[in-house]
XYZ file of C-alpha atoms in Angstrom:
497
model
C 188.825 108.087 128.202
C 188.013 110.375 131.304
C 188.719 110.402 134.966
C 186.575 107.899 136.627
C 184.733 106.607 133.717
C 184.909 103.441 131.155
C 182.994 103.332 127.493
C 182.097 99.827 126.401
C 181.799 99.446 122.334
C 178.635 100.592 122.270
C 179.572 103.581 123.955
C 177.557 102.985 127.403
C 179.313 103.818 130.422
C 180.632 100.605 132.113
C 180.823 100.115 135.800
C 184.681 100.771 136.657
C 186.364 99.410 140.133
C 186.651 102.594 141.221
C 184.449 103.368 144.708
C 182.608 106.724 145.078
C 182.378 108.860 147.965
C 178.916 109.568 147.308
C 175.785 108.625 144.797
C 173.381 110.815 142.740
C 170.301 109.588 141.353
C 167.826 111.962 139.390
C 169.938 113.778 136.916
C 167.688 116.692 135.775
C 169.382 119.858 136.096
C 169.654 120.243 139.348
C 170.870 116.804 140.069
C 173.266 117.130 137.263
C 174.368 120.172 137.986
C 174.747 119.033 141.978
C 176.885 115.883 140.448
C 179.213 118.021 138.673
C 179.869 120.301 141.696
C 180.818 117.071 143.819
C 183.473 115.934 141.007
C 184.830 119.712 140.445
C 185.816 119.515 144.495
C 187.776 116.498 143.796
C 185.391 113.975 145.380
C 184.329 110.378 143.288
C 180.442 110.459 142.239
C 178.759 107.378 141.318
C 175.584 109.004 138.776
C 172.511 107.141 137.726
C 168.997 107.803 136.418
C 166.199 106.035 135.510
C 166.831 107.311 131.896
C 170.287 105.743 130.528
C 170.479 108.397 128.408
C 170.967 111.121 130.709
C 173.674 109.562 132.846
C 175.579 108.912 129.608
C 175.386 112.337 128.606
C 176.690 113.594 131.816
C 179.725 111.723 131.721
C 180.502 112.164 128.196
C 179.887 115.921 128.417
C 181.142 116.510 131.702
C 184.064 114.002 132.486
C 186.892 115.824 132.600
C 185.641 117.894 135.665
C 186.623 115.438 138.060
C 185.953 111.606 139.184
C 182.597 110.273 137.502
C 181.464 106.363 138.114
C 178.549 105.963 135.376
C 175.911 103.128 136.394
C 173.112 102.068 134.491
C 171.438 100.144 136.773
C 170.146 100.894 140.734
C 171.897 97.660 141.517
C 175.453 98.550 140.183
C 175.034 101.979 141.372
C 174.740 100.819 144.826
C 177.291 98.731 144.692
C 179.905 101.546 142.895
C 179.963 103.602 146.185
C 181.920 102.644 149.540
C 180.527 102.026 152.239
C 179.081 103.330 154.380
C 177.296 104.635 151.444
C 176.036 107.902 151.271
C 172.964 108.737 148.233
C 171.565 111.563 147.328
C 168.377 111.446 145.868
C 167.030 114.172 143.289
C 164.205 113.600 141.794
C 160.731 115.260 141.931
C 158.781 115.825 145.843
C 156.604 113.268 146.728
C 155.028 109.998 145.590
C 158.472 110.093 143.057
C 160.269 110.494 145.778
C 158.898 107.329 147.967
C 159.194 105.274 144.702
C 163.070 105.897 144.601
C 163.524 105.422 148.407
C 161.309 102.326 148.164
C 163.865 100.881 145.503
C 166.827 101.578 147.110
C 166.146 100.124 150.387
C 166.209 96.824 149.367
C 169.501 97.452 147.932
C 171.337 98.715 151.193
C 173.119 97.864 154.421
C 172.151 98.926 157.955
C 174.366 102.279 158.427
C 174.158 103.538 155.173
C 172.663 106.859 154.434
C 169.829 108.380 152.086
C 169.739 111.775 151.306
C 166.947 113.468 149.883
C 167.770 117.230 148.629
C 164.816 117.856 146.444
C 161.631 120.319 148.152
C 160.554 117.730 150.617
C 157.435 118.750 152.569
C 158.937 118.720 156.107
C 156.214 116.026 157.074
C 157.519 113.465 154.454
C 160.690 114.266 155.545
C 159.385 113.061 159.384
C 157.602 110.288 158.026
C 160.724 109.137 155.849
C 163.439 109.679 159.051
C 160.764 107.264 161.078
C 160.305 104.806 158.557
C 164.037 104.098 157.073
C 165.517 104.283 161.201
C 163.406 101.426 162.196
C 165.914 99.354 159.467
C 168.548 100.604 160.406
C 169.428 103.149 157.979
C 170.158 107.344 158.221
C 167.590 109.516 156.227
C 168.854 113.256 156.181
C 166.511 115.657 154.663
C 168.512 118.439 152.768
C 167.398 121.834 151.421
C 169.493 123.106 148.668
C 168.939 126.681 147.973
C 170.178 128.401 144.776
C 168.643 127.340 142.199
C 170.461 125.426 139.071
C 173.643 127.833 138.954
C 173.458 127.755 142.896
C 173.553 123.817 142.334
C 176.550 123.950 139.796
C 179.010 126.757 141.797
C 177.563 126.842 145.479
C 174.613 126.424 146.668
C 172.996 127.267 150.460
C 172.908 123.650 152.233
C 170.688 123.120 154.896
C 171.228 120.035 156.466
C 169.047 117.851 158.701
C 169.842 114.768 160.528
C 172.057 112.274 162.800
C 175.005 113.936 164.000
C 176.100 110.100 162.606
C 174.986 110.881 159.238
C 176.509 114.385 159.085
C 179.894 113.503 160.260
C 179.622 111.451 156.521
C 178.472 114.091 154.706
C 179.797 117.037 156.154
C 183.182 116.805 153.616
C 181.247 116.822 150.545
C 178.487 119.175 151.695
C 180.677 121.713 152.980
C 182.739 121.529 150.074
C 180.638 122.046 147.457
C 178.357 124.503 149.282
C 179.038 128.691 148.763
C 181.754 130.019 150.780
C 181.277 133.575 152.457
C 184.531 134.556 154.441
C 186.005 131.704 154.432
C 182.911 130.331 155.915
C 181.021 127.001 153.958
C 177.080 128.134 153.650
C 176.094 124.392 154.432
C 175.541 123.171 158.274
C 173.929 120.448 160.082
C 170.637 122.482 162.041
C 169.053 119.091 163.970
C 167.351 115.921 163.942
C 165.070 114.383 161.100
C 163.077 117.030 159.345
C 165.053 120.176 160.953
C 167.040 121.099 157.560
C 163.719 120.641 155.250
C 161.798 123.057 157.279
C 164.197 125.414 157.451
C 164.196 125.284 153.589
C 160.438 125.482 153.572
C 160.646 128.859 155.809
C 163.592 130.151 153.353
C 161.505 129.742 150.378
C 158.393 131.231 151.857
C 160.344 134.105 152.908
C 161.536 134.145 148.795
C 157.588 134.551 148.205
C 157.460 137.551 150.212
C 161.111 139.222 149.098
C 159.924 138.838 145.344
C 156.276 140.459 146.104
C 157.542 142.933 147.819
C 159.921 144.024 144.670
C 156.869 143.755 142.400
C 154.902 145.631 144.417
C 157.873 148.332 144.431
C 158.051 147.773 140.495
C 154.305 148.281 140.179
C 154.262 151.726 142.246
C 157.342 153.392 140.273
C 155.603 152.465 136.863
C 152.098 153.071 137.817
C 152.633 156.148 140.038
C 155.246 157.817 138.243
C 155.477 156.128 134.991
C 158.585 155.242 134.397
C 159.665 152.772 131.929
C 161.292 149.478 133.098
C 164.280 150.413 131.701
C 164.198 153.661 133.925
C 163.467 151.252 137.117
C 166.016 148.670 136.523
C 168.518 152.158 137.138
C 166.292 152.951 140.688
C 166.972 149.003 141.872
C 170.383 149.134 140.766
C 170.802 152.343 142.969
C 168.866 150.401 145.608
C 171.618 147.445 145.722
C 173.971 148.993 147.463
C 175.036 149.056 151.451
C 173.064 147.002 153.598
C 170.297 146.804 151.288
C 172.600 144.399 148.810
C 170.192 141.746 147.572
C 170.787 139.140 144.689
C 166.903 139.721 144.148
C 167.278 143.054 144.086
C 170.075 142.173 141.337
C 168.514 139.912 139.492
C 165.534 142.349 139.129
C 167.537 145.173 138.040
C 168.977 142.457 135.509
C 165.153 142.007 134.233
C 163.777 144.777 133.923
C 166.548 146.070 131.842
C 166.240 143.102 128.945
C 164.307 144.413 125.874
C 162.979 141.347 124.015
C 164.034 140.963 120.911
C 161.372 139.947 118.436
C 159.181 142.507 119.754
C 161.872 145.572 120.951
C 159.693 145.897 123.759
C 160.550 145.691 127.339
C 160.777 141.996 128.486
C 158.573 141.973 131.219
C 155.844 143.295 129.421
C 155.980 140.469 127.185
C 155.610 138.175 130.080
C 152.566 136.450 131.394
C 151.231 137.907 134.278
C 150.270 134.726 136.333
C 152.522 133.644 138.256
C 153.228 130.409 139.137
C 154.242 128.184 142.410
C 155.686 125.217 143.517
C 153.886 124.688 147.018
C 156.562 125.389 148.685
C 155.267 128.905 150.347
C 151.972 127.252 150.356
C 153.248 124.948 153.014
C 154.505 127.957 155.235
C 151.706 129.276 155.309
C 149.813 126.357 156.236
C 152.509 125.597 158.906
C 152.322 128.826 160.096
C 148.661 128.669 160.605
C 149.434 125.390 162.489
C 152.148 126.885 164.803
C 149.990 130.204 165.585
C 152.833 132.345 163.794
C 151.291 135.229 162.218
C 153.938 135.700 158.945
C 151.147 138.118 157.231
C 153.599 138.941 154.264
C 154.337 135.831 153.162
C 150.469 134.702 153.345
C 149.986 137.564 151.169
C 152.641 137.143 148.771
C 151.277 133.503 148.583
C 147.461 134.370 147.687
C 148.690 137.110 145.442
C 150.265 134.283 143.093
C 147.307 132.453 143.396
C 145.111 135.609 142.649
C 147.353 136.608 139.626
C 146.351 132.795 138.327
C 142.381 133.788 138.459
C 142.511 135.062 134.762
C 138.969 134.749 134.371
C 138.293 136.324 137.801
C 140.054 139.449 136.605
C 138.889 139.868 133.644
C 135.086 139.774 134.706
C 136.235 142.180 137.271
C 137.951 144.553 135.128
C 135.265 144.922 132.589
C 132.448 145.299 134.977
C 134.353 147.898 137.071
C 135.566 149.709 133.732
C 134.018 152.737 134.938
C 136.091 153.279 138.056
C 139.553 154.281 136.427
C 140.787 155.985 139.104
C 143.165 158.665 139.256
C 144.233 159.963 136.101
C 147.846 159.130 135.272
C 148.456 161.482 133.110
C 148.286 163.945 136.569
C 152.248 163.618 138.105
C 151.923 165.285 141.401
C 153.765 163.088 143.561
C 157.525 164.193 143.589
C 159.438 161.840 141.521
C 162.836 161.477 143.808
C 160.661 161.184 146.941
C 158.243 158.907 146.158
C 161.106 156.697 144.581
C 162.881 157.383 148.347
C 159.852 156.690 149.878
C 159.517 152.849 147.982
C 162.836 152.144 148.783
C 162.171 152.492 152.440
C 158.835 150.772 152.452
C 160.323 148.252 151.057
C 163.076 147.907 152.870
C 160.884 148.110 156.070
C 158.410 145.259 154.632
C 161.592 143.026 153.619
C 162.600 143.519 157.675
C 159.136 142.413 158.358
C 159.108 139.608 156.102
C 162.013 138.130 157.609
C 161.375 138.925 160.783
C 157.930 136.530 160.629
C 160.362 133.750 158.830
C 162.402 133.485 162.060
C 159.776 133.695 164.507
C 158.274 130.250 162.514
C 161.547 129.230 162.611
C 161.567 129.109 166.205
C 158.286 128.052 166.838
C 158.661 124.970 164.127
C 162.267 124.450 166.433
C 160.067 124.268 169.719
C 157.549 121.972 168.164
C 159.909 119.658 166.941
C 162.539 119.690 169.069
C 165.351 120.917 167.152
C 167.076 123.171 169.093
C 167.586 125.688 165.871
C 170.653 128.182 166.024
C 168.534 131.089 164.659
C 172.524 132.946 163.976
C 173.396 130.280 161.989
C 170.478 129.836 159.930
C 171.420 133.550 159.109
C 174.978 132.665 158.496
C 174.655 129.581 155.600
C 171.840 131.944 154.065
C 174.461 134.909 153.510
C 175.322 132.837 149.849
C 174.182 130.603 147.057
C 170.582 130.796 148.250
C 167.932 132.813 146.458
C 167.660 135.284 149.781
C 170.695 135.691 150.060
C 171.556 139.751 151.097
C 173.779 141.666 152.769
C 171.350 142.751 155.605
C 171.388 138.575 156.259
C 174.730 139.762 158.712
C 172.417 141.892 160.793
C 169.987 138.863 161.511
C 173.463 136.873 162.743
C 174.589 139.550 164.840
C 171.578 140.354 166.185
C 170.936 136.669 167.440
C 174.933 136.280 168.560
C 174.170 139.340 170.972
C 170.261 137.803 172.074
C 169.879 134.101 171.572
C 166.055 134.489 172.773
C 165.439 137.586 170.818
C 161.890 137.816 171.038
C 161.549 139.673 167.515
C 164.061 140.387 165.153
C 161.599 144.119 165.125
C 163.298 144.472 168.393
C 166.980 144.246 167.934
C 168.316 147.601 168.024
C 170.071 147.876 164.114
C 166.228 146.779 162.603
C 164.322 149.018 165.152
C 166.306 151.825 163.639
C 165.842 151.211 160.369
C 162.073 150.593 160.812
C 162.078 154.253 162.593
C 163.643 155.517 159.957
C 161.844 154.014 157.607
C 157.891 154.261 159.163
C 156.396 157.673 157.786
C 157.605 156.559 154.226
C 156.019 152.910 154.806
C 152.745 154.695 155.528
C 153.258 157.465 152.696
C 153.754 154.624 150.140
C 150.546 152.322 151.350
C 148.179 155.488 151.717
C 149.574 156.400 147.537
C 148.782 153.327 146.715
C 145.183 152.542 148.261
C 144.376 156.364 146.462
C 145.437 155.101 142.831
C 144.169 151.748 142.908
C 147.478 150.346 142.679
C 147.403 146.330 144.653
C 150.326 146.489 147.311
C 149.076 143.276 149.363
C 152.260 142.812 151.270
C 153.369 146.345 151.377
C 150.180 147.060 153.153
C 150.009 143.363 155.927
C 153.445 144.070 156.731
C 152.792 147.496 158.042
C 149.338 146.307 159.797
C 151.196 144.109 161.532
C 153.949 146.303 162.523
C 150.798 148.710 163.767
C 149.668 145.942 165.417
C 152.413 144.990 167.295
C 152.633 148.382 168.716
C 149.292 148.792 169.816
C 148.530 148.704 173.391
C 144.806 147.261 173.033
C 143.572 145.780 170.066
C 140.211 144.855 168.805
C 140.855 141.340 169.869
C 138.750 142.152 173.025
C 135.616 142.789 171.275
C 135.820 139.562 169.210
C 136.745 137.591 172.468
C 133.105 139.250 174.160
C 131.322 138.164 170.485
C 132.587 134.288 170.928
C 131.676 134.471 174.696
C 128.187 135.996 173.170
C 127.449 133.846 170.558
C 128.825 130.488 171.870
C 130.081 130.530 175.600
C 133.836 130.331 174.569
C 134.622 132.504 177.774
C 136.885 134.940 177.900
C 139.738 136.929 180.370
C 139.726 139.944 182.218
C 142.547 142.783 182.680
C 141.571 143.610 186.286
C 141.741 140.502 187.731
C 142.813 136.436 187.267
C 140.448 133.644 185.675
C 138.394 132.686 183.174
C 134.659 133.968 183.008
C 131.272 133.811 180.731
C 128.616 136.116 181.105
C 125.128 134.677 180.719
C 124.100 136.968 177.634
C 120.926 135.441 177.105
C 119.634 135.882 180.241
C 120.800 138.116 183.545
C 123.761 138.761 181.746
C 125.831 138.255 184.794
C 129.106 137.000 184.932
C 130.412 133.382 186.251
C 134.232 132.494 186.764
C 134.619 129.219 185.374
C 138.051 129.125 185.960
């Protein structure tokens, strides 16, 4: 017999008279895995999934990690956990996600609390907050960040909400989340949908971290032709300082594996179309929505989708067999300062990359109403999530010293760095374009650093063309208003407002 569990004769977990704190439903990995990290912190779980089986296995495997109440029913799961109750739902995004809420309902008093911590579209999340208030009961929407380890030993929680609701969860959440100084990496960031779309904008920021490193990968092997044994050494090098990634990490980690049926490197074994969830998808979409320009991600996004257009490629590649480029057998770019030079460029993209994140961040918190601490969104990202880097500190501090910071570009320890970094940004693009090597968001995230810094920009000659073309006026630097010229006749010009 384990802690919190009974086996009837059959060997099926029985419903004990113990209470939970808290209920999980959807035991796939991450669900498990989430389960098990409640128990381990000493708190009661109630566990149930539409498939007996893997409940059962949970409790048999897992049961002496702490308090586990099996049920094998909705019904008795509901009624294992005190009230008010408090259930998290894991299952998969969506319509499976509606069925499960839809099931529960039924089952529940007014003032008891759903929580769904699967990749909610922030919209569902919205629509779920409206619907489940108007009887009476809390929806929190809750990103979980870290993957199924992250899940198991501390994941990033982001956490949105009643204050109500929160006050509930916040002794599990913070429990189980990472701790960095002493400090949980779980918070409650606002009302309804607040803690989904901050997830959203974390993972689309993932997109463009993980680009970004392939790109880096692709320019050391292609340019200089080193092995990816040779590169895991350059992005073990790289993780160091400030520039401390678990990507960075984890890719050194990679690169370095040889596969063992073949004894060739492991990524080269790999399939080279990658694959998505949606989840940077919606950014992007949301940023086009918002009028937030987060060029890196958007490219890191379509560059997955472009690496999935197999056929595509290969008509490509065969009719433009004839253009090979520049010979790589010709090694006249210095080894140790083109290496130098990626690491900055990359750094200086990553700075970027983040930098668009926040701005959507505060332009989703505007929209919505959330009232987003931008510091702390940096502080419960510095562990467990996938993002998670040592640089995450600078974002904190640079929001603690400007609250309205109007770009993190701007804050004085990420102006430096981009100084620093600029002329090697440009060095590694310019490389790139000459030997045909794709560096999508190496190259947006320096046009829109150029872009930034311009004084004028083209924009004024496609605000004359719409004028032209279809009397959508335009504005004038020498003086107030709105005007249209007549173009297709005296071409003079009216104020219309």
């Amino acid at each position: 017999m384990r802690a919190g569990i009974r086996l009837d004769a059959a060997g099926v977990v029985a419903l004990m008279d113990t209470r939970a704190t808290i209920g999980v439903t959807g035991l796939a990995t991450m669900g498990r895995n989430l389960a098990r990290n409640i128990a381990r912190h000493g708190h009661t779980v109630a566990v149930h999934n539409r498939t007996t089986s893997r409940m059962t296995s949970l409790v048999e495997q897992f049961g002496d990690e702490g308090a586990f109440v099996g049920a094998e029913t909705l019904e008795a799961f509901v009624a294992a956990i005190e009230k008010p109750r408090a259930i998290i739902v894991m299952v998969k995004a969506g319509e499976p996600t509606d069925a499960v809420i839809d099931e529960l309902v039924p089952l529940l008093d007014e003032g008891d609390i759903v929580v769904d911590a699967g990749n909610a579209h922030f919209a569902d999340t919205l629509r779920r907050e409206k619907a489940l208030s108007d009887k009476g009961i809390y929806f929190v929407g809750m990103g979980v960040s870290g993957g199924e380890e992250g899940a198991l030993n501390g994941p990033s929680i982001m956490v949105g909400g009643s204050d109500h609701a929160y006050e509930r969860l916040a002794p599990v959440v913070e429990s189980i989340a990472a701790q960095v100084e002493g400090t949980p990496c779980a918070a409650h960031l606002g009302p309804d949908a607040a803690g989904h779309f901050v997830k959203m904008v974390h993972n689309g920021i993932e997109y463009a971290d993980m680009q970004l490193i392939a790109e880096s990968f692709d320019l050391l092997r292609s340019v200089l032709g080193l092995e990816p044994a040779e590169i895991a050494e350059v992005f073990r090098e790289w993780n160091g300082g400030d520039r401390e990634s678990f990507l960075i990490e984890m890719t050194a980690d990679v690169l370095a594996h040889t596969d063992a049926p073949t004894g060739t490197p492991f990524v080269d074994v790999v399939g080279d179309a990658a694959e998505q969830k949606g989840t940077g998808r919606w950014t992007v979409q949301n940023a086009l929505d918002l009028g937030v320009p987060v060029t890196g991600i958007a490219e890191a996004t379509f560059a997955r989708s472009l690496s999935g257009h197999t056929s595509q490629r290969e008509a490509v590649r065969e009719t433009f067999a004839d253009l090979t480029g520049h010979d790589p057998a010709e090694r006249d770019v210095d080894r140790d300062g083109f290496v130098d030079d990626v690491r900055a460029a990359l750094y200086a993209s990553k700075i970027v990359a983040y930098a668009q994140g926040f701005d959507q961040l505060a332009a989703g918190s505007r929209e919505h109403g959330w009232d987003l601490d931008l510091g702390e969104v940096a502080t419960i990202w510095r562990g467990g999530c996938i993002i998670r880097a040592r640089f995450l500190d600078r974002i904190r501090e640079a929001y603690a010293e400007e609250p309205q910071l109007e770009t993190l570009l701007t804050a004085p320890w990420f102006a430096d760095a981009i100084r620093d970094g600029v002329a090697a940004w440009r060095r590694v693009v310019a490389v790139a374009a000459e030997r045909g090597v794709p560096t999508p968001a190496f190259a947006s995230s320096l046009a829109y650093f150029d872009a930034l810094r311009r004084d004028r920009l083209p924009a004024a000659l496609i605000q004359a063309l719409r004028d032209n073309f279809g009397a959508h006026t335009y504005t004038r630097v020498d003086r107030e208003g709105t005007f249209h010229t007549n173009w297709a006749g005296d071409r003079a010009e009216a104020q219309i407002g």
